[in-house]
């Protein structure tokens, strides 16, 4: 059995690190204040917690969470396979594309967080996760409330004109607030002894619901409704217990869900309230992602490389349904399809297996425990609502970290609440004196290693912003020189070309346009840059035009002229 000091340290790492990742932004010295900062934070907490789990809990991890360990290994190997064998640029596959950063590093540390959470055993450890969610929700609710009441004090580039929370996007904040409401209400309903927490949690949930409405993002309302419906099922099951009440509730909720789904598809009486144009667009994004996965079934198109191939694989109707023929996206707006597009069947199947493991844990505990358990219901509905929003949204690290930590926590909760007869080693405790190094020291070293792994995109972006604001061509070139701390990136090459061209530094613009297409020959924008620079030769233009047509074969006017 795991040493209590070790578990306590892991639980504190997750209690502090997971909500910190959700709320952490860093605006003053980078161009992307959200994604690269959250990747950095997740890297620190993921490797830190997993270092403790690996050093002190490997046997316990294998003994109690074997399925999750095996699936996680396959998942990581599937990612390595696509990094090596897909056509995507290596650094893009490792660190992800600019503005997303959901590459190998992101999913590696998220898998580490899930495995670390699967070692939790004590009730207080699971409660810490819930309080971490509440803290992250509180910070976002207060920030959004201030932005609505007095104006936003963070200087976002905000084309949405809606609240963004600490996610930089109204869809993400609305989804997170829906998860927060669901988890908070579920926990509050089980807080019999700590009844004093119920009024503030209900009040915060009410404010969060108001902010979801003001975000004008429908997915937050969908997540909230689904989450509260799930809470309602567990309330009826735990408090009323009669099978007829449970069955009747399921029937009523199912009918309501069917009407809502029909409305989202522009049918039925709720269509006016539920349907949004973005729903139809998502259908196009999904179809495109599935086509990518089918074309490269064993490797996918490369991690975080959906954007490279969207034009080539989009269906014919996309040229008519979209606001403009040049309207594109770099994500499928469906996490499952994104995995299929980016990594083919190996990545898809291993990810789906992770979801099955989480659902299996929920089913086991649900059938085993008849009374209402606020901790279990909070963990369950928060995880399920995350998975629900992931069907219609993009994987954002601040949100995704909850999906991964909670799947591990659910596996752990299933194990820790089993009858004693299912735990043959119950009571066999490793003594503290057998720990040569303290788990805090091991975790601290892990944090440093995680920082070294996840810092390159943050370092590169910080150096890039500093170079651009300096107005020095020499500094800009230095920021573009590939190195460990400045990995090459299509976005920065394209930005540099525009900067040099507008500054009449035509030789430099041409130089980096050529480097850009060499780095990422499947980037439509890179070829478009090469075609448009002043120093581009006719041979360059012909080559660029042929590649633009290769990457956007259904567009009769790839030049947009």
XYZ file of C-alpha atoms in Angstrom:
561
model
C 0.000 0.000 0.000
C 1.181 3.534 -0.732
C 2.829 5.472 2.061
C 0.412 8.083 3.428
C 3.027 10.818 3.194
C 3.514 10.034 -0.491
C -0.217 10.151 -1.232
C -0.587 13.379 0.710
C 2.192 14.995 -1.302
C 0.681 13.877 -4.615
C -2.749 15.161 -3.557
C -1.286 18.560 -2.632
C 0.551 18.739 -5.955
C -2.743 18.148 -7.768
C -4.765 20.375 -5.426
C -2.452 23.327 -6.101
C -1.221 22.552 -9.608
C -4.428 21.689 -11.460
C -6.419 24.827 -10.531
C -3.258 26.918 -10.965
C -2.964 25.652 -14.536
C -6.588 26.626 -15.145
C -6.224 30.215 -13.914
C -2.608 30.925 -14.917
C -2.050 33.487 -17.657
C 0.973 35.685 -18.344
C 0.298 38.596 -20.621
C 3.023 41.207 -20.389
C 5.933 39.424 -22.064
C 4.335 36.986 -24.539
C 2.021 37.180 -27.545
C -0.089 34.191 -26.410
C -0.937 34.739 -22.729
C -3.111 31.636 -22.393
C -2.004 28.433 -24.066
C 1.776 28.426 -23.689
C 1.475 29.524 -20.072
C -0.990 26.760 -19.260
C 1.247 24.241 -21.045
C 4.151 25.363 -18.871
C 2.095 25.072 -15.671
C 0.735 21.652 -16.669
C 4.257 20.466 -17.447
C 5.455 21.419 -13.972
C 2.557 19.819 -12.086
C 2.362 16.736 -14.321
C 6.012 15.742 -14.178
C 6.247 16.794 -10.524
C 3.353 14.601 -9.393
C 4.311 11.705 -11.659
C 7.904 11.718 -10.388
C 6.572 10.979 -6.905
C 4.192 8.344 -8.271
C 6.946 6.670 -10.283
C 9.543 6.620 -7.497
C 7.293 5.602 -4.614
C 4.128 4.216 -6.130
C 5.008 2.265 -9.263
C 4.113 -1.133 -7.770
C 0.898 0.227 -6.293
C 0.063 1.909 -9.587
C 0.559 -1.320 -11.507
C -1.315 -3.391 -8.930
C -4.396 -1.192 -8.652
C -4.582 0.717 -11.968
C -3.112 -1.745 -14.433
C -5.617 -1.018 -17.200
C -5.021 2.734 -17.000
C -1.243 2.215 -17.021
C -1.357 -0.035 -20.097
C -3.714 2.268 -22.001
C -1.602 5.309 -21.096
C 1.546 3.609 -22.394
C -0.202 2.734 -25.658
C -1.518 6.299 -25.897
C 1.986 7.750 -25.507
C 3.461 5.252 -27.975
C 0.729 6.176 -30.476
C 1.730 9.823 -30.146
C 5.412 9.007 -30.613
C 4.457 6.995 -33.696
C 2.734 9.959 -35.298
C 5.570 12.344 -34.330
C 8.060 10.069 -36.094
C 6.037 8.871 -39.062
C 3.643 11.699 -39.995
C 4.618 14.524 -42.326
C 4.065 17.213 -39.684
C 7.085 19.287 -38.593
C 8.662 17.631 -35.569
C 8.616 20.682 -33.295
C 4.975 21.345 -34.191
C 4.075 17.765 -33.284
C 6.011 17.980 -30.008
C 4.870 21.379 -28.750
C 1.713 21.914 -30.791
C 0.767 24.715 -33.106
C 0.736 28.340 -31.965
C -2.467 29.228 -30.119
C -3.233 25.581 -29.279
C -0.057 23.902 -27.958
C -1.768 20.511 -27.720
C 1.096 18.397 -29.014
C 3.071 15.498 -27.557
C 4.261 17.406 -24.493
C 0.744 18.509 -23.524
C -0.797 15.049 -23.723
C 2.222 13.383 -22.142
C 1.932 15.513 -19.000
C -1.860 15.132 -18.948
C -1.462 11.350 -18.998
C 1.032 11.692 -16.145
C -1.521 13.678 -14.161
C -4.168 10.979 -14.703
C -1.814 8.240 -13.516
C -0.744 10.269 -10.485
C -4.378 10.906 -9.513
C -5.113 7.173 -9.698
C -2.932 6.718 -6.572
C -5.212 8.816 -4.362
C -6.868 6.862 -1.575
C -7.974 9.095 1.306
C -11.298 10.933 1.321
C -9.520 14.218 1.965
C -7.429 13.738 -1.206
C -10.533 13.569 -3.373
C -12.062 16.531 -1.541
C -8.945 18.555 -2.278
C -9.559 18.058 -6.007
C -13.115 19.328 -5.607
C -11.936 22.337 -3.619
C -9.369 22.964 -6.329
C -12.212 23.079 -8.853
C -14.157 25.429 -6.582
C -11.131 27.712 -6.214
C -10.568 27.871 -9.983
C -14.276 28.545 -10.439
C -14.261 31.275 -7.798
C -11.353 33.097 -9.442
C -13.023 32.960 -12.854
C -16.444 33.990 -11.502
C -14.959 37.009 -9.716
C -12.893 38.007 -12.722
C -15.802 37.686 -15.149
C -18.064 39.549 -12.731
C -15.575 42.416 -12.576
C -15.281 42.476 -16.371
C -19.063 42.674 -16.736
C -19.515 45.303 -14.027
C -16.515 47.576 -14.547
C -14.770 46.505 -17.732
C -11.948 44.069 -18.370
C -8.624 45.030 -16.775
C -6.759 42.466 -18.918
C -5.966 43.868 -22.350
C -7.155 41.003 -24.508
C -7.329 40.972 -28.259
C -11.046 40.249 -27.970
C -12.919 39.998 -31.279
C -15.825 38.277 -29.497
C -16.702 41.313 -27.311
C -17.839 38.813 -24.664
C -16.336 37.684 -21.375
C -13.334 35.424 -21.869
C -12.481 34.325 -18.351
C -8.915 33.145 -17.874
C -9.229 30.967 -20.993
C -9.202 33.702 -23.636
C -12.397 32.422 -25.254
C -16.125 32.706 -24.395
C -16.830 29.065 -25.307
C -14.127 27.786 -22.966
C -15.139 29.946 -20.004
C -18.805 29.058 -20.432
C -17.990 25.344 -20.557
C -15.762 25.575 -17.498
C -18.370 27.497 -15.545
C -20.896 24.784 -16.440
C -18.497 22.168 -15.065
C -17.959 24.296 -11.964
C -21.696 24.676 -11.333
C -22.319 20.943 -11.756
C -19.469 19.891 -9.487
C -20.213 22.526 -6.835
C -23.919 21.705 -6.549
C -23.168 17.965 -6.463
C -20.677 18.464 -3.639
C -22.920 20.873 -1.716
C -25.824 18.412 -1.720
C -23.658 15.881 0.079
C -22.236 18.323 2.631
C -24.419 17.434 5.602
C -21.862 18.158 8.301
C -20.350 21.174 6.567
C -23.744 22.683 5.791
C -22.263 26.196 5.959
C -20.642 25.750 2.509
C -24.010 25.293 0.784
C -25.141 28.982 0.653
C -21.868 30.349 -0.790
C -21.623 27.526 -3.354
C -25.221 28.075 -4.451
C -24.614 31.821 -4.685
C -21.424 31.329 -6.710
C -23.224 28.889 -8.984
C -25.977 31.439 -9.576
C -23.417 34.090 -10.517
C -21.652 31.601 -12.776
C -24.935 30.783 -14.535
C -25.570 34.494 -15.120
C -22.080 34.825 -16.604
C -22.684 31.843 -18.877
C -25.762 33.601 -20.242
C -23.750 36.797 -20.736
C -21.003 34.872 -22.537
C -23.524 34.130 -25.350
C -21.962 30.659 -25.684
C -24.588 27.936 -25.875
C -22.263 25.132 -24.803
C -22.077 26.478 -21.255
C -25.852 26.161 -20.918
C -25.757 22.657 -22.406
C -23.007 21.595 -19.982
C -24.863 23.081 -16.994
C -28.173 21.462 -17.912
C -26.572 18.068 -18.482
C -24.544 18.297 -15.286
C -27.497 19.229 -13.103
C -29.577 16.487 -14.738
C -26.922 13.963 -13.728
C -26.856 15.359 -10.202
C -30.647 15.005 -10.110
C -30.390 11.321 -10.997
C -28.008 10.617 -8.114
C -30.192 12.661 -5.735
C -33.292 10.635 -6.621
C -31.326 7.404 -6.497
C -29.847 8.211 -3.107
C -32.790 9.884 -1.407
C -35.922 8.314 -2.919
C -34.406 4.964 -3.957
C -37.569 3.562 -5.563
C -36.871 2.207 -9.064
C -40.006 3.783 -10.528
C -38.856 7.287 -9.543
C -35.456 6.654 -11.086
C -36.934 5.269 -14.288
C -39.421 8.138 -14.568
C -36.661 10.671 -14.083
C -34.518 9.039 -16.770
C -37.460 9.066 -19.206
C -38.234 12.744 -18.578
C -34.588 13.805 -18.895
C -34.160 11.700 -22.034
C -37.171 13.343 -23.671
C -35.844 16.784 -22.765
C -32.425 15.837 -24.104
C -33.948 14.589 -27.342
C -35.793 17.885 -27.861
C -32.601 19.827 -27.118
C -30.611 17.699 -29.572
C -33.290 18.155 -32.231
C -33.177 21.903 -31.614
C -29.405 21.907 -32.064
C -30.013 20.223 -35.425
C -32.484 22.991 -36.340
C -35.566 20.888 -35.753
C -38.418 20.937 -33.279
C -39.796 23.630 -30.935
C -36.408 24.414 -29.326
C -34.616 25.123 -32.595
C -35.036 28.886 -32.213
C -33.389 28.807 -28.786
C -30.740 26.116 -29.214
C -29.601 26.217 -32.834
C -26.594 28.304 -33.793
C -24.829 28.561 -37.132
C -21.676 27.229 -35.460
C -23.442 23.872 -35.003
C -23.628 23.408 -38.767
C -20.021 24.512 -39.122
C -18.967 21.898 -36.583
C -20.518 19.218 -38.746
C -18.182 20.288 -41.539
C -15.192 20.312 -39.182
C -16.040 16.814 -37.954
C -16.464 15.396 -41.446
C -13.127 16.910 -42.438
C -11.326 15.426 -39.437
C -12.761 11.967 -40.082
C -11.569 12.177 -43.692
C -8.042 12.987 -42.459
C -7.997 9.985 -40.140
C -9.229 7.649 -42.849
C -6.569 8.914 -45.251
C -3.751 8.232 -42.765
C -5.196 5.519 -40.508
C -1.970 4.528 -38.734
C -0.272 7.880 -38.209
C -2.863 10.597 -38.788
C -1.781 13.903 -40.289
C 0.354 14.758 -37.251
C -0.279 16.111 -33.767
C -1.890 19.551 -33.842
C -1.700 19.517 -37.660
C -5.409 19.569 -38.499
C -4.972 23.161 -39.695
C -2.408 22.140 -42.314
C -4.866 19.809 -43.998
C -8.276 21.375 -43.401
C -8.455 22.912 -46.883
C -7.432 19.682 -48.613
C -9.974 17.469 -46.831
C -12.964 19.749 -46.347
C -16.130 18.617 -48.159
C -17.424 20.454 -51.204
C -20.217 22.135 -49.253
C -17.678 23.869 -47.019
C -16.930 26.323 -49.810
C -20.595 27.384 -49.754
C -21.626 26.942 -46.116
C -18.752 28.846 -44.580
C -18.883 32.647 -44.308
C -16.040 32.777 -46.825
C -14.067 30.298 -48.918
C -10.994 31.291 -46.904
C -12.679 30.591 -43.555
C -10.570 27.823 -42.036
C -9.901 26.211 -38.668
C -7.021 24.357 -37.033
C -9.122 21.988 -34.907
C -12.039 19.630 -35.508
C -14.048 21.088 -32.589
C -14.418 17.543 -31.330
C -11.610 16.107 -29.207
C -12.244 12.493 -30.217
C -12.174 13.340 -33.926
C -9.101 15.505 -33.386
C -7.263 12.481 -31.999
C -8.354 10.423 -34.999
C -7.282 13.106 -37.467
C -3.973 13.788 -35.738
C -2.930 10.241 -34.855
C -5.128 7.784 -36.727
C -6.655 4.665 -35.184
C -3.875 3.972 -32.623
C -4.392 7.342 -30.944
C -8.179 7.216 -31.303
C -8.563 3.738 -29.804
C -6.179 4.375 -26.902
C -7.972 7.617 -26.017
C -11.389 5.961 -26.210
C -10.067 3.184 -23.976
C -9.205 5.832 -21.376
C -12.806 7.045 -21.478
C -14.099 3.485 -21.115
C -11.921 3.019 -18.031
C -13.416 6.163 -16.489
C -16.972 5.087 -17.302
C -16.333 1.608 -15.913
C -15.166 3.116 -12.623
C -18.305 5.266 -12.450
C -20.588 2.295 -13.144
C -18.876 0.152 -10.512
C -19.211 2.773 -7.780
C -22.761 3.669 -8.826
C -23.982 0.079 -8.516
C -22.021 -0.519 -5.342
C -23.017 2.600 -3.373
C -26.732 3.300 -2.970
C -26.534 6.393 -0.738
C -25.850 9.853 -2.144
C -22.096 10.479 -2.033
C -21.338 14.147 -2.704
C -17.643 13.562 -3.372
C -18.235 10.792 -5.908
C -21.078 12.631 -7.639
C -19.002 15.815 -7.880
C -16.068 13.938 -9.433
C -18.416 12.076 -11.781
C -20.519 14.952 -13.099
C -17.500 17.240 -13.522
C -15.700 14.594 -15.573
C -18.772 13.713 -17.626
C -19.556 17.364 -18.355
C -15.968 17.891 -19.471
C -16.302 14.940 -21.831
C -19.643 16.314 -23.064
C -18.183 19.707 -23.947
C -15.195 17.991 -25.582
C -17.592 16.545 -28.164
C -18.413 20.023 -29.471
C -15.287 21.970 -28.607
C -11.517 22.278 -28.897
C -9.136 20.742 -26.386
C -7.835 23.627 -24.295
C -5.233 22.749 -21.677
C -6.964 24.671 -18.875
C -10.077 22.563 -19.459
C -8.442 19.319 -20.521
C -6.429 19.039 -17.321
C -9.700 18.450 -15.432
C -10.723 15.673 -17.784
C -7.438 13.850 -17.234
C -7.037 14.366 -13.491
C -10.621 13.281 -12.877
C -10.411 10.070 -14.896
C -7.494 9.082 -12.683
C -9.376 10.184 -9.572
C -12.427 8.106 -10.551
C -10.275 5.013 -11.004
C -8.765 5.707 -7.579
C -12.174 6.299 -5.991
C -13.444 3.007 -7.343
C -10.492 1.185 -5.829
C -10.474 3.022 -2.497
C -14.185 2.376 -1.855
C -14.182 -1.323 -2.626
C -15.103 -3.775 0.166
C -12.156 -4.943 2.258
C -12.236 -8.436 0.759
C -11.193 -6.910 -2.581
C -8.031 -5.481 -1.007
C -5.797 -8.407 -0.023
C -2.937 -6.097 1.009
C -5.119 -3.836 3.125
C -3.240 -2.667 6.174
C 0.247 -3.288 4.747
C 1.749 0.174 5.052
C 5.224 1.265 4.032
C 6.853 3.036 6.944
C 7.996 6.598 6.512
C 11.576 5.735 7.532
C 11.914 3.543 4.427
C 11.693 6.623 2.207
C 15.296 7.558 1.449
C 14.330 10.895 -0.064
C 11.276 12.902 0.888
C 8.443 12.867 -1.672
C 8.522 16.669 -1.558
C 12.145 16.648 -2.764
C 11.387 14.173 -5.535
C 8.358 16.225 -6.569
C 10.426 19.410 -6.577
C 12.987 17.822 -8.871
C 10.121 16.658 -11.078
C 8.779 20.200 -11.262
C 12.170 21.409 -12.514
C 12.279 18.641 -15.120
C 8.702 19.449 -16.175
C 9.621 23.120 -16.499
C 12.564 22.240 -18.749
C 10.320 20.054 -20.910
C 7.459 22.546 -21.248
C 9.300 25.888 -21.288
C 10.546 26.053 -24.935
C 7.291 27.460 -26.454
C 7.011 29.985 -23.617
C 10.651 31.007 -23.983
C 10.381 31.289 -27.769
C 7.233 33.408 -27.616
C 8.684 35.705 -24.960
C 11.854 36.172 -26.998
C 9.774 36.773 -30.125
C 7.627 39.485 -28.555
C 10.695 41.206 -27.149
C 12.382 41.128 -30.557
C 9.351 42.496 -32.421
C 8.773 45.332 -29.942
C 12.460 46.268 -30.130
C 12.088 47.152 -33.819
C 15.469 45.585 -34.548
C 15.775 43.270 -37.542
C 18.830 41.718 -35.910
C 16.826 40.861 -32.781
C 13.998 39.414 -34.879
C 16.431 37.176 -36.749
C 18.002 36.058 -33.474
C 14.539 35.153 -32.152
C 13.945 33.015 -35.251
C 17.164 30.996 -34.908
C 16.051 27.426 -34.049
C 17.324 26.084 -30.728
C 16.062 24.139 -27.742
C 14.561 27.278 -26.173
C 13.343 28.674 -29.510
C 11.795 25.779 -31.469
C 10.854 26.652 -35.045
C 7.234 27.624 -35.585
C 5.176 28.355 -38.715
C 3.388 31.269 -37.049
C 6.611 33.125 -36.218
C 8.052 32.572 -39.680
C 4.883 33.969 -41.279
C 4.809 36.867 -38.832
C 8.461 37.622 -39.576
C 7.831 37.639 -43.327
C 5.017 40.161 -42.900
C 7.138 42.295 -40.565
C 10.133 42.377 -42.899
C 8.020 42.955 -46.000
C 6.120 45.867 -44.435
C 9.451 47.332 -43.241
C 10.800 47.119 -46.805
C 13.442 44.592 -45.783
C 12.649 42.567 -48.850
C 15.698 40.296 -48.806
C 14.933 39.193 -45.249
C 11.255 38.689 -46.089
C 12.223 36.457 -49.001
C 14.776 34.566 -46.902
C 12.286 33.645 -44.195
C 9.498 32.912 -46.658
C 11.796 30.262 -48.127
C 12.699 28.956 -44.670
C 8.992 28.853 -43.768
C 8.023 26.539 -46.628
C 11.079 24.373 -46.010
C 10.101 24.002 -42.349
C 6.436 23.236 -43.068
C 5.864 22.351 -46.733
C 2.239 21.434 -45.983
C 1.322 24.890 -44.716
C -0.910 26.753 -47.162
C -0.132 30.056 -45.442
C 3.628 29.518 -45.772
C 3.322 29.053 -49.532
C 0.973 32.024 -49.751
C 3.633 34.130 -48.029
C 6.303 32.994 -50.480
C 4.055 33.813 -53.427
C 3.392 37.310 -52.165
C 6.827 38.636 -51.153
C 8.437 41.192 -53.419
C 11.624 39.219 -54.061
C 9.803 36.050 -55.050
C 10.921 34.882 -58.513
C 8.573 33.542 -61.148
C 9.838 30.048 -60.369
C 9.037 30.640 -56.693
C 5.557 31.871 -57.567
C 4.877 28.886 -59.817
C 6.022 26.468 -57.125
C 4.012 28.288 -54.446
C 0.883 28.327 -56.621
C 1.128 24.603 -57.374
C 1.474 23.821 -53.663
C -1.439 26.081 -52.736
C -3.566 24.198 -55.247
C -2.312 20.900 -53.804
C -3.296 21.979 -50.292
C -6.583 23.636 -51.321
C -7.722 21.623 -54.360
C -11.399 22.610 -54.178
C -10.812 26.339 -54.148
C -10.885 27.815 -57.674
C -9.140 30.976 -56.467
C -6.392 30.066 -53.994
C -4.833 33.498 -54.326
C -8.012 35.147 -53.067
C -7.785 37.882 -55.686
